[in-house]
PDB file of N, CA and C in Angstrom:
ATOM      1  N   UNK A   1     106.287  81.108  32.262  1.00 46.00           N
ATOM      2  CA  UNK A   1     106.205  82.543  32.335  1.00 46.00           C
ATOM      3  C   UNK A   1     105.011  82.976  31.485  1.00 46.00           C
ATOM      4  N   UNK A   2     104.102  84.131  32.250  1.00 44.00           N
ATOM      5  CA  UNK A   2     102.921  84.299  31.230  1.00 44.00           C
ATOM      6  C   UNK A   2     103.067  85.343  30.211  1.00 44.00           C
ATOM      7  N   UNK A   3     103.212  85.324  29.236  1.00 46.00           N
ATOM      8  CA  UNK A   3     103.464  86.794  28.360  1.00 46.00           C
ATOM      9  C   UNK A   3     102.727  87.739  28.225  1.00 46.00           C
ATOM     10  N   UNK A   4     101.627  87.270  28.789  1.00 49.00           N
ATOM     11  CA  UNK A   4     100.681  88.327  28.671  1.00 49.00           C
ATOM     12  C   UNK A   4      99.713  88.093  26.921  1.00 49.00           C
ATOM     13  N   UNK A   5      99.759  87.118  26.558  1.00 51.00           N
ATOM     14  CA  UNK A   5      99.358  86.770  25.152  1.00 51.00           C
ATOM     15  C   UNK A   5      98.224  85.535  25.622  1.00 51.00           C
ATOM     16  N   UNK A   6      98.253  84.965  24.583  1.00 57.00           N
ATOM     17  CA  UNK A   6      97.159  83.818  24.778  1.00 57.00           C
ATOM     18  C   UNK A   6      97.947  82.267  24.915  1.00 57.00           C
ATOM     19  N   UNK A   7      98.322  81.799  25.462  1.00 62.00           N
ATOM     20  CA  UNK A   7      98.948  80.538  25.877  1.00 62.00           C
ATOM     21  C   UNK A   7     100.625  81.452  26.747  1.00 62.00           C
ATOM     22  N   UNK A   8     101.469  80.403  27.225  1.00 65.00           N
ATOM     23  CA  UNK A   8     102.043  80.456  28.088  1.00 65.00           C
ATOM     24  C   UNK A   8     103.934  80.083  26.445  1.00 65.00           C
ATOM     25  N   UNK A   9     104.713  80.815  27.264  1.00 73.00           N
ATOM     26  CA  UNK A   9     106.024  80.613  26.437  1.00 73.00           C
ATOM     27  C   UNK A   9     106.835  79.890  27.671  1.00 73.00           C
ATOM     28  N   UNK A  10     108.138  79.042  27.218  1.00 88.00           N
ATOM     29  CA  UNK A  10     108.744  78.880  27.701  1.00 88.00           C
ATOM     30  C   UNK A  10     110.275  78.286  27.484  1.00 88.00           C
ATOM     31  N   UNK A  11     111.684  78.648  28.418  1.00 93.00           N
ATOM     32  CA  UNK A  11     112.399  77.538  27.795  1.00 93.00           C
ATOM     33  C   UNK A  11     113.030  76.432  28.841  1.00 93.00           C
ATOM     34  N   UNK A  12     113.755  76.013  28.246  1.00 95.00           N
ATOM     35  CA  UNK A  12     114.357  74.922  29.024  1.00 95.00           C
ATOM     36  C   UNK A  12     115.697  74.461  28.995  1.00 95.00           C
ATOM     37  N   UNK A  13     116.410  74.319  29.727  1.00 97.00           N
ATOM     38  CA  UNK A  13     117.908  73.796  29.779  1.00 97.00           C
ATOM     39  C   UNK A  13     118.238  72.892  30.349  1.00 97.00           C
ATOM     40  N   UNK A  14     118.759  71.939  29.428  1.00 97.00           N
ATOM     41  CA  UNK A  14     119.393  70.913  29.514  1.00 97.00           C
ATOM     42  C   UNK A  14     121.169  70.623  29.143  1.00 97.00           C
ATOM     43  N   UNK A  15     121.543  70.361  30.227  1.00 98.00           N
ATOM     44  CA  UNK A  15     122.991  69.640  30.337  1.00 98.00           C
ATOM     45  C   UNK A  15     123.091  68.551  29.884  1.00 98.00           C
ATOM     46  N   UNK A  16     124.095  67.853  29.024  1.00 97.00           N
ATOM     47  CA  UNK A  16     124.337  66.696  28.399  1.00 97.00           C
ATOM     48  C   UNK A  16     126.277  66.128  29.178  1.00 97.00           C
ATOM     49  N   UNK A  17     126.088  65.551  30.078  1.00 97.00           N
ATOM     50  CA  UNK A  17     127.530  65.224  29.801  1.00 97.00           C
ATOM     51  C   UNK A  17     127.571  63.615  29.996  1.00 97.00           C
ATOM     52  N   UNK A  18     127.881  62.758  29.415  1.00 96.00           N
ATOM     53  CA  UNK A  18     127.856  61.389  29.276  1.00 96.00           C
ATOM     54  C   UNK A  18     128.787  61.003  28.098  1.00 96.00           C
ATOM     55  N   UNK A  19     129.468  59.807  28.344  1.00 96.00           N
ATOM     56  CA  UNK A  19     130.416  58.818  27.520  1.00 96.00           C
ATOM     57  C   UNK A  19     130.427  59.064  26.341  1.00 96.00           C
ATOM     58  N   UNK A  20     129.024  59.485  25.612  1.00 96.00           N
ATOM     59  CA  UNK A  20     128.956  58.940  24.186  1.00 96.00           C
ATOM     60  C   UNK A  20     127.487  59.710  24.223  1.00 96.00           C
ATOM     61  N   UNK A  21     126.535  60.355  22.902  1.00 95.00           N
ATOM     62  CA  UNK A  21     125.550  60.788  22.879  1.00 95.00           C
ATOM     63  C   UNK A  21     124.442  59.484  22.138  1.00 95.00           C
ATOM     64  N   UNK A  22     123.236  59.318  22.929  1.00 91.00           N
ATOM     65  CA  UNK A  22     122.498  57.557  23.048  1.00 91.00           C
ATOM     66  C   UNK A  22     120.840  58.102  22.472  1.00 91.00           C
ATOM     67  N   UNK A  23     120.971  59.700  22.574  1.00 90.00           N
ATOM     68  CA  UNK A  23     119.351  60.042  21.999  1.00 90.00           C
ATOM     69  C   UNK A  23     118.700  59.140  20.900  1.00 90.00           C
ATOM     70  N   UNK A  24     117.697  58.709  20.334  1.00 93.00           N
ATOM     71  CA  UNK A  24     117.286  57.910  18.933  1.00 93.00           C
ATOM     72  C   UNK A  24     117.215  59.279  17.972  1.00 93.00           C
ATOM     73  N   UNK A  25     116.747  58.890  16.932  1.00 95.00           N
ATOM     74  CA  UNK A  25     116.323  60.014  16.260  1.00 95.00           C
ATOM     75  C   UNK A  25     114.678  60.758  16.193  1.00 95.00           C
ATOM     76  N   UNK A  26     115.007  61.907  16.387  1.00 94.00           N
ATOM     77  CA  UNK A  26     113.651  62.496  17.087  1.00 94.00           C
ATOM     78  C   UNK A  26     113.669  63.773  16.187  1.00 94.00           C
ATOM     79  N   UNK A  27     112.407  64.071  16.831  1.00 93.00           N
ATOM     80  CA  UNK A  27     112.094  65.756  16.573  1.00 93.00           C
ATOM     81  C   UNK A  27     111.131  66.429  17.806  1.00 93.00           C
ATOM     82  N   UNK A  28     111.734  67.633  17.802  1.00 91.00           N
ATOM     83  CA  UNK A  28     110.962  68.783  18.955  1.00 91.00           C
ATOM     84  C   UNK A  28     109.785  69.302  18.588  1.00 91.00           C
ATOM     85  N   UNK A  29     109.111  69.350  19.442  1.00 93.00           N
ATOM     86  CA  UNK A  29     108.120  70.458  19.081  1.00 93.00           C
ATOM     87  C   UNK A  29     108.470  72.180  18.930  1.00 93.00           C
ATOM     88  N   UNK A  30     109.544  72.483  19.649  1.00 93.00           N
ATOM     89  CA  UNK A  30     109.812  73.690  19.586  1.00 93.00           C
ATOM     90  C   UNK A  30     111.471  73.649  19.121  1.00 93.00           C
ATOM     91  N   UNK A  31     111.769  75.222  19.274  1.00 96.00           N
ATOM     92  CA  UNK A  31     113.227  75.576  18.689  1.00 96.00           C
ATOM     93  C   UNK A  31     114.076  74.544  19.507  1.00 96.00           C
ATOM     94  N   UNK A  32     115.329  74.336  19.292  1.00 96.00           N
ATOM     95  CA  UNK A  32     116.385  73.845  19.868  1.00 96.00           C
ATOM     96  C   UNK A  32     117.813  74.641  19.286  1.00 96.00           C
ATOM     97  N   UNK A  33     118.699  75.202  20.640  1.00 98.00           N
ATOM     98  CA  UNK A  33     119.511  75.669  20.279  1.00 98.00           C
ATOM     99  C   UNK A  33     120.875  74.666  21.015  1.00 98.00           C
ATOM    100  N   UNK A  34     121.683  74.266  20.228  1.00 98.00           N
ATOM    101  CA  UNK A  34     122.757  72.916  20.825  1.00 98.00           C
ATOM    102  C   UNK A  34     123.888  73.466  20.574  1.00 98.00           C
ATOM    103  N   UNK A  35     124.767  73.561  22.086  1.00 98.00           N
ATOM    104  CA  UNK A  35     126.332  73.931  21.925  1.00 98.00           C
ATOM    105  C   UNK A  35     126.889  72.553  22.175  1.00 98.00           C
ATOM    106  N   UNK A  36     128.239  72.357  21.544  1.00 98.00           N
ATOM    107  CA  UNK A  36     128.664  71.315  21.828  1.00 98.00           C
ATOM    108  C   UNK A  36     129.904  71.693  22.817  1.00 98.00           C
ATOM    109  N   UNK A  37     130.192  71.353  23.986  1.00 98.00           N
ATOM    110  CA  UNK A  37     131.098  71.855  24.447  1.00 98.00           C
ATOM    111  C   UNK A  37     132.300  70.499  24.202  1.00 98.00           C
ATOM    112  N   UNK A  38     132.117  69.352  24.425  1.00 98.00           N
ATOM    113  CA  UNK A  38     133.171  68.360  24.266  1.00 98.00           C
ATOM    114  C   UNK A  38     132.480  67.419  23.223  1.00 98.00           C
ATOM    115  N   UNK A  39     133.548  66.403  22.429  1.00 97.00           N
ATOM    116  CA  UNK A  39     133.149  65.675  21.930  1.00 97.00           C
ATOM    117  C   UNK A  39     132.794  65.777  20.260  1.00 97.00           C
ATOM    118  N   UNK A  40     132.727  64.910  19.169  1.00 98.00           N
ATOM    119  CA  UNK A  40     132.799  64.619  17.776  1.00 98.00           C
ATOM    120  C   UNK A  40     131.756  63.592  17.088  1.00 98.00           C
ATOM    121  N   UNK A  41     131.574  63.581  15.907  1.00 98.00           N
ATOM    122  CA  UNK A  41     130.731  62.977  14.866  1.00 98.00           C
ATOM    123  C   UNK A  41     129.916  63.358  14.132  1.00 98.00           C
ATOM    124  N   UNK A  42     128.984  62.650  13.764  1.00 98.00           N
ATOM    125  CA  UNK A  42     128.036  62.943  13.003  1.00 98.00           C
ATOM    126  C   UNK A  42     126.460  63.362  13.060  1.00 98.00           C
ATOM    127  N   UNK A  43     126.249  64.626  12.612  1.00 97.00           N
ATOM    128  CA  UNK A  43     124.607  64.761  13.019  1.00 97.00           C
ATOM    129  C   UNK A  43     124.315  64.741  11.860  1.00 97.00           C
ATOM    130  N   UNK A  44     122.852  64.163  11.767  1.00 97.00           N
ATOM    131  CA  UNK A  44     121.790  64.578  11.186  1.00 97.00           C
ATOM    132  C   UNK A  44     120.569  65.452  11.018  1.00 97.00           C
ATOM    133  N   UNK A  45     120.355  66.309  10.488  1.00 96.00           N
ATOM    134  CA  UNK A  45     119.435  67.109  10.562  1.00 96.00           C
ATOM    135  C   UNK A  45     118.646  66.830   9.596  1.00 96.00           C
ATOM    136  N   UNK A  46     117.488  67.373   9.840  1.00 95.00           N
ATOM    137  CA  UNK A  46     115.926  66.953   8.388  1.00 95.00           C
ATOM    138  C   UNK A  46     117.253  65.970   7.510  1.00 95.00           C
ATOM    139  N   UNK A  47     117.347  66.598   6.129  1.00 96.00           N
ATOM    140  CA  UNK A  47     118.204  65.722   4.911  1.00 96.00           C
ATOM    141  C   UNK A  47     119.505  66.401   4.854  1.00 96.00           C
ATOM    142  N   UNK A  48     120.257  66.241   6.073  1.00 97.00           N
ATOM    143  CA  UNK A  48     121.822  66.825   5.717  1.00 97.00           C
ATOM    144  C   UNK A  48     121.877  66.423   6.639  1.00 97.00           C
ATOM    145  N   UNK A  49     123.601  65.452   6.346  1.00 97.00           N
ATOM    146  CA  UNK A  49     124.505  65.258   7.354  1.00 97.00           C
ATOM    147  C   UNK A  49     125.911  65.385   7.300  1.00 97.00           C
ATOM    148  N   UNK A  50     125.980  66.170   8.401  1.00 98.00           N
ATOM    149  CA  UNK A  50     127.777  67.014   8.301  1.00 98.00           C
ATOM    150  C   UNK A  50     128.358  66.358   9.916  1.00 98.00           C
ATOM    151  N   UNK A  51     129.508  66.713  10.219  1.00 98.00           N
ATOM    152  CA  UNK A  51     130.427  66.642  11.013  1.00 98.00           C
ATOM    153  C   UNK A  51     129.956  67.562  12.286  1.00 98.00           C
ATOM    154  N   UNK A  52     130.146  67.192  13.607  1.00 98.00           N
ATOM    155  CA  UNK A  52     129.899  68.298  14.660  1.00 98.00           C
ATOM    156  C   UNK A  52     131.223  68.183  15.278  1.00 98.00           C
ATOM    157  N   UNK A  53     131.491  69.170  15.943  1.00 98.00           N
ATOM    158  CA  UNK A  53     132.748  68.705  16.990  1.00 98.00           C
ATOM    159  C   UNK A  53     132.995  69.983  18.261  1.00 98.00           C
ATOM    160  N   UNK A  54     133.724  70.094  18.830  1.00 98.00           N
ATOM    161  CA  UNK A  54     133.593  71.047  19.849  1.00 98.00           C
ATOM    162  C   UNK A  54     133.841  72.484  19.837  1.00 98.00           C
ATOM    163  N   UNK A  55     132.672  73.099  20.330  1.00 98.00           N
ATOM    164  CA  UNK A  55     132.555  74.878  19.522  1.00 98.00           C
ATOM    165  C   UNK A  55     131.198  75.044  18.900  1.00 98.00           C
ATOM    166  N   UNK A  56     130.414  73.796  18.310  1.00 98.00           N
ATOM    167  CA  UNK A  56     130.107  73.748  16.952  1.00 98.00           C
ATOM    168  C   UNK A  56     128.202  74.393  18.167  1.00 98.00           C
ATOM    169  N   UNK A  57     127.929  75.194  17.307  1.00 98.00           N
ATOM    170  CA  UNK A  57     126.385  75.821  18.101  1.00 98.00           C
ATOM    171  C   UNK A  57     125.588  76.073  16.445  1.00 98.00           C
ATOM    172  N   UNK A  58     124.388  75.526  16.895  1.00 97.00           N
ATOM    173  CA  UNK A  58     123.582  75.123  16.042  1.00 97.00           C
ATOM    174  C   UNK A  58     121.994  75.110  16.239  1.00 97.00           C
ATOM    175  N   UNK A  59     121.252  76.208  15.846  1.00 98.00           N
ATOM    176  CA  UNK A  59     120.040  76.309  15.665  1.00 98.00           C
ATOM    177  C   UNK A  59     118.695  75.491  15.144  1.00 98.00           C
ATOM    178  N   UNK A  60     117.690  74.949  15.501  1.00 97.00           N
ATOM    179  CA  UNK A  60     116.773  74.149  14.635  1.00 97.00           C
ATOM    180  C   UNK A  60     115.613  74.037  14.994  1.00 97.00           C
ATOM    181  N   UNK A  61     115.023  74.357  13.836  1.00 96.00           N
ATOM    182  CA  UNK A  61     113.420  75.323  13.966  1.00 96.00           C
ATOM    183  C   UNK A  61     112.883  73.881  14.558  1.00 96.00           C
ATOM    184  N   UNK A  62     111.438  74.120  14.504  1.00 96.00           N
ATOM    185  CA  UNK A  62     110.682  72.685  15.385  1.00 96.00           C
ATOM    186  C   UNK A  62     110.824  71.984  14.500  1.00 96.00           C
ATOM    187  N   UNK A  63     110.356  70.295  14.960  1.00 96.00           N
ATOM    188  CA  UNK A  63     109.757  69.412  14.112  1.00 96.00           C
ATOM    189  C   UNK A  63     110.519  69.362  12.833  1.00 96.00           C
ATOM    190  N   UNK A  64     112.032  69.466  12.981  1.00 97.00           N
ATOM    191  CA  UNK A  64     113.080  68.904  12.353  1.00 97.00           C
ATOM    192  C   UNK A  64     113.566  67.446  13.129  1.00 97.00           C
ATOM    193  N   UNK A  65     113.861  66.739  12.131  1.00 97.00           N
ATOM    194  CA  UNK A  65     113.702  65.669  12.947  1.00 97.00           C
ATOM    195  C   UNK A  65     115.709  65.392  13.091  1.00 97.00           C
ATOM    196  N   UNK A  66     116.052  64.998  13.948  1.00 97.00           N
ATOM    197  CA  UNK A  66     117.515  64.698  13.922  1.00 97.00           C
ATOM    198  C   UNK A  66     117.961  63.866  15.269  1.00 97.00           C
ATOM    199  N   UNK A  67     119.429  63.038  14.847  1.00 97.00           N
ATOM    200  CA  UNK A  67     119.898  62.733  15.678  1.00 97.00           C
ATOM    201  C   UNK A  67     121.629  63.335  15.595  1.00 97.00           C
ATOM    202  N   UNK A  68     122.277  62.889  17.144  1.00 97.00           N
ATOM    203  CA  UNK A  68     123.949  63.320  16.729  1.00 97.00           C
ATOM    204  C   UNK A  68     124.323  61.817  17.415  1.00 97.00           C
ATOM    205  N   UNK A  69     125.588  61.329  16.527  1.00 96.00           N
ATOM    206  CA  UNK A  69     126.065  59.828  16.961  1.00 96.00           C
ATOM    207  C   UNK A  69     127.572  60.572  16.707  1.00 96.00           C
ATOM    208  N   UNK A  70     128.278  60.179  18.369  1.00 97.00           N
ATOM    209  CA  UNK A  70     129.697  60.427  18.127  1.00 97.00           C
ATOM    210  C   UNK A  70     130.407  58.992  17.341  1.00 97.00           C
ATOM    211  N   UNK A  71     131.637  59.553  17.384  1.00 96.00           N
ATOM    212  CA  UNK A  71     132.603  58.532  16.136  1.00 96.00           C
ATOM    213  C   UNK A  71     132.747  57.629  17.451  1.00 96.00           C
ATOM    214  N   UNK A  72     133.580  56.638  16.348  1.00 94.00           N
ATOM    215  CA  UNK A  72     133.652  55.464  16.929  1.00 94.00           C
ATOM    216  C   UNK A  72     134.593  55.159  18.561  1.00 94.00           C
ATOM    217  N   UNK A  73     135.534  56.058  18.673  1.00 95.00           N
ATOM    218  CA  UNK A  73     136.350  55.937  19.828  1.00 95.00           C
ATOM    219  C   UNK A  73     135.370  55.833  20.737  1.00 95.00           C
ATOM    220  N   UNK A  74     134.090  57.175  20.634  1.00 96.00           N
ATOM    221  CA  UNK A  74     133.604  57.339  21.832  1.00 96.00           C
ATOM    222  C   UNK A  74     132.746  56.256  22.693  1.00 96.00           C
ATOM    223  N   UNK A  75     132.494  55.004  21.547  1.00 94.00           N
ATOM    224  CA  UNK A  75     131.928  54.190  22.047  1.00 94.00           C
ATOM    225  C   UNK A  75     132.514  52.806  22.683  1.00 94.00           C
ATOM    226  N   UNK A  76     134.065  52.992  22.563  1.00 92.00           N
ATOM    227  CA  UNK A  76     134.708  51.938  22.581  1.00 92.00           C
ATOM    228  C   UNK A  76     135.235  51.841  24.525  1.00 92.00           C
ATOM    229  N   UNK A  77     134.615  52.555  24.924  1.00 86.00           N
ATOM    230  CA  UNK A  77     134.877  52.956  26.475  1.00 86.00           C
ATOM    231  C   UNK A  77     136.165  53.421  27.373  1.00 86.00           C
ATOM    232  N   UNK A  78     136.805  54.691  26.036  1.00 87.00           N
ATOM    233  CA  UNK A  78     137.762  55.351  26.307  1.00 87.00           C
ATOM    234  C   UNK A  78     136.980  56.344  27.514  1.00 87.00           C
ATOM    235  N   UNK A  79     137.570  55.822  28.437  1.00 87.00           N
ATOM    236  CA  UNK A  79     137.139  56.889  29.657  1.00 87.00           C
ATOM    237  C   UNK A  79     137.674  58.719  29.567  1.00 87.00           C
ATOM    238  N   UNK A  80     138.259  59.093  28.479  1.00 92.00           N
ATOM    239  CA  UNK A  80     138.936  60.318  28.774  1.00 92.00           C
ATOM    240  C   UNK A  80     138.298  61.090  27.727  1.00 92.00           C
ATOM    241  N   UNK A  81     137.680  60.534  26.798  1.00 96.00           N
ATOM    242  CA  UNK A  81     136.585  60.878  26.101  1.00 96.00           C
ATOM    243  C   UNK A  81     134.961  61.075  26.790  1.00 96.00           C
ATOM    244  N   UNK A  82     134.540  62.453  26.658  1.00 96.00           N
ATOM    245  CA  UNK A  82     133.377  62.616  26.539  1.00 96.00           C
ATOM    246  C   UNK A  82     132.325  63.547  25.548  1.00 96.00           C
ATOM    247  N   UNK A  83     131.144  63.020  26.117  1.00 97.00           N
ATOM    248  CA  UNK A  83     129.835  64.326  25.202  1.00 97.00           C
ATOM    249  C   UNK A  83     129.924  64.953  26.371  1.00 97.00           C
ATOM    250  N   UNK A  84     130.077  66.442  25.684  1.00 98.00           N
ATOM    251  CA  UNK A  84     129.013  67.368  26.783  1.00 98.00           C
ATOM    252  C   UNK A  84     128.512  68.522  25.568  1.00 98.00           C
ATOM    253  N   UNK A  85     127.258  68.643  26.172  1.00 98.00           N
ATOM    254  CA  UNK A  85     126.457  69.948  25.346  1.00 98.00           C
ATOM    255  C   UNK A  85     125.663  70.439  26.219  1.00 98.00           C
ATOM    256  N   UNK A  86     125.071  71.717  25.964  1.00 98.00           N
ATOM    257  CA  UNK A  86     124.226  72.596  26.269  1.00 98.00           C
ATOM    258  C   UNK A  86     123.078  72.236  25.193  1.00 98.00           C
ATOM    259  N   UNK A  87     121.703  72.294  25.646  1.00 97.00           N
ATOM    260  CA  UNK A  87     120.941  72.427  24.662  1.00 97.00           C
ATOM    261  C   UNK A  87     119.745  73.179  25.623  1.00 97.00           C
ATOM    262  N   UNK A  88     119.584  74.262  24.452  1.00 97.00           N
ATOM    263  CA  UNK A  88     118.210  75.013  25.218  1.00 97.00           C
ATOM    264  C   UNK A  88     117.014  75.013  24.334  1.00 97.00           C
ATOM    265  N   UNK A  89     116.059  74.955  24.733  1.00 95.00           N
ATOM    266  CA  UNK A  89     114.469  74.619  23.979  1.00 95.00           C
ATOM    267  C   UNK A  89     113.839  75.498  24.494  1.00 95.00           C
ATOM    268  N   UNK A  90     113.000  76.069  23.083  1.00 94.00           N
ATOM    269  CA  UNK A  90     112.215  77.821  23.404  1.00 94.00           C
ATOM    270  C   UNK A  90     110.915  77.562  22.099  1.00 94.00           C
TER     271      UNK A  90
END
């Protein structure tokens, strides 16, 4: 979309629903806004790490670097367990 400014804005949406969350640890170039709709563990953000679980919506400026690793059930290939999130990038 053109804003009428000097370069171009934009966002993006992405659906997450899979077994278990497999991202490495990264960072965006731009904002990231992450709902968690299903699913538990641990994120990391820049130097803090707390608990996520379902509900949990969470803001993060660019070029924070982070990952989220669910707990251990989710990897053990309980089929009735899943990740799902929303994440939008702006």
């Amino acid at each position: 979309m053109d804003t009428g400014t000097t370069g171009y804005k934009f966002i993006r949406v992405k659906k997450i629903d899979t077994p278990y969350l497999n991202n490495p640890f990264h960072f965006n170039s731009n904002c990231e806004l992450v709902l968690i709709e299903e699913g538990s563990g641990k994120r990391i953000m820049g130097d803090n790490i707390s608990n996520f679980k379902e509900g949990d919506l969470v803001l993060m400026g660019p070029s924070v670097p982070h990952i989220w690793h669910n707990d251990r059930p989710f990897y053990a290939g309980n089929k009735r367990l899943r990740s799902r999130a929303i994440v939008v990038y702006f």
